[in-house]
XYZ file of C-alpha atoms in Angstrom:
60
model
C -78.148 233.859 85.192
C -81.470 232.766 87.558
C -78.717 231.960 90.347
C -78.660 235.156 91.396
C -81.868 236.018 92.070
C -83.251 232.982 93.795
C -79.999 233.540 95.525
C -81.593 237.130 96.642
C -84.753 235.977 97.931
C -83.665 232.644 99.742
C -81.654 235.614 101.640
C -85.060 238.014 101.873
C -86.998 235.284 102.448
C -84.338 233.873 105.410
C -84.615 236.601 107.965
C -88.663 237.086 107.727
C -89.571 236.843 111.198
C -90.968 233.542 110.639
C -90.888 230.352 113.480
C -91.396 226.657 113.727
C -94.810 226.808 113.257
C -95.755 228.434 110.715
C -92.925 225.750 109.417
C -95.048 222.930 110.776
C -97.677 224.316 109.302
C -96.408 224.373 105.388
C -95.498 220.990 105.968
C -98.728 219.961 107.124
C -100.255 221.130 104.197
C -98.858 219.567 101.550
C -100.390 215.808 102.310
C -103.660 217.439 101.426
C -102.188 219.284 98.539
C -100.626 216.020 97.432
C -103.900 214.189 97.185
C -105.739 217.025 95.819
C -103.379 217.260 93.107
C -103.740 213.506 92.544
C -107.714 213.136 92.536
C -108.255 216.910 90.539
C -107.217 214.718 87.239
C -108.988 211.431 88.289
C -112.172 213.079 88.722
C -111.996 215.715 85.766
C -112.042 212.208 84.265
C -115.175 210.898 85.993
C -116.765 214.062 84.469
C -115.719 214.922 81.739
C -114.943 211.463 80.246
C -111.374 209.925 79.021
C -111.720 211.137 75.279
C -112.033 214.620 76.334
C -109.874 214.694 79.074
C -106.835 213.473 77.319
C -107.610 216.363 74.429
C -107.035 218.809 77.602
C -103.834 217.232 79.090
C -102.610 217.594 75.694
C -102.952 220.940 75.212
C -101.270 222.293 78.232
């Protein structure tokens, strides 16, 4: 059921006039994004404490 809408989106986005420069920009942005995604919970534990960090992560 989900594959047809996804295939439609792939076809639509495949037709957009985006060059290789935009693809390189998105690829370069993944490294800082991954680092932030890793460091965010580490900083939250230091700010809020381990007990509150475990409590908030269990409710997500």
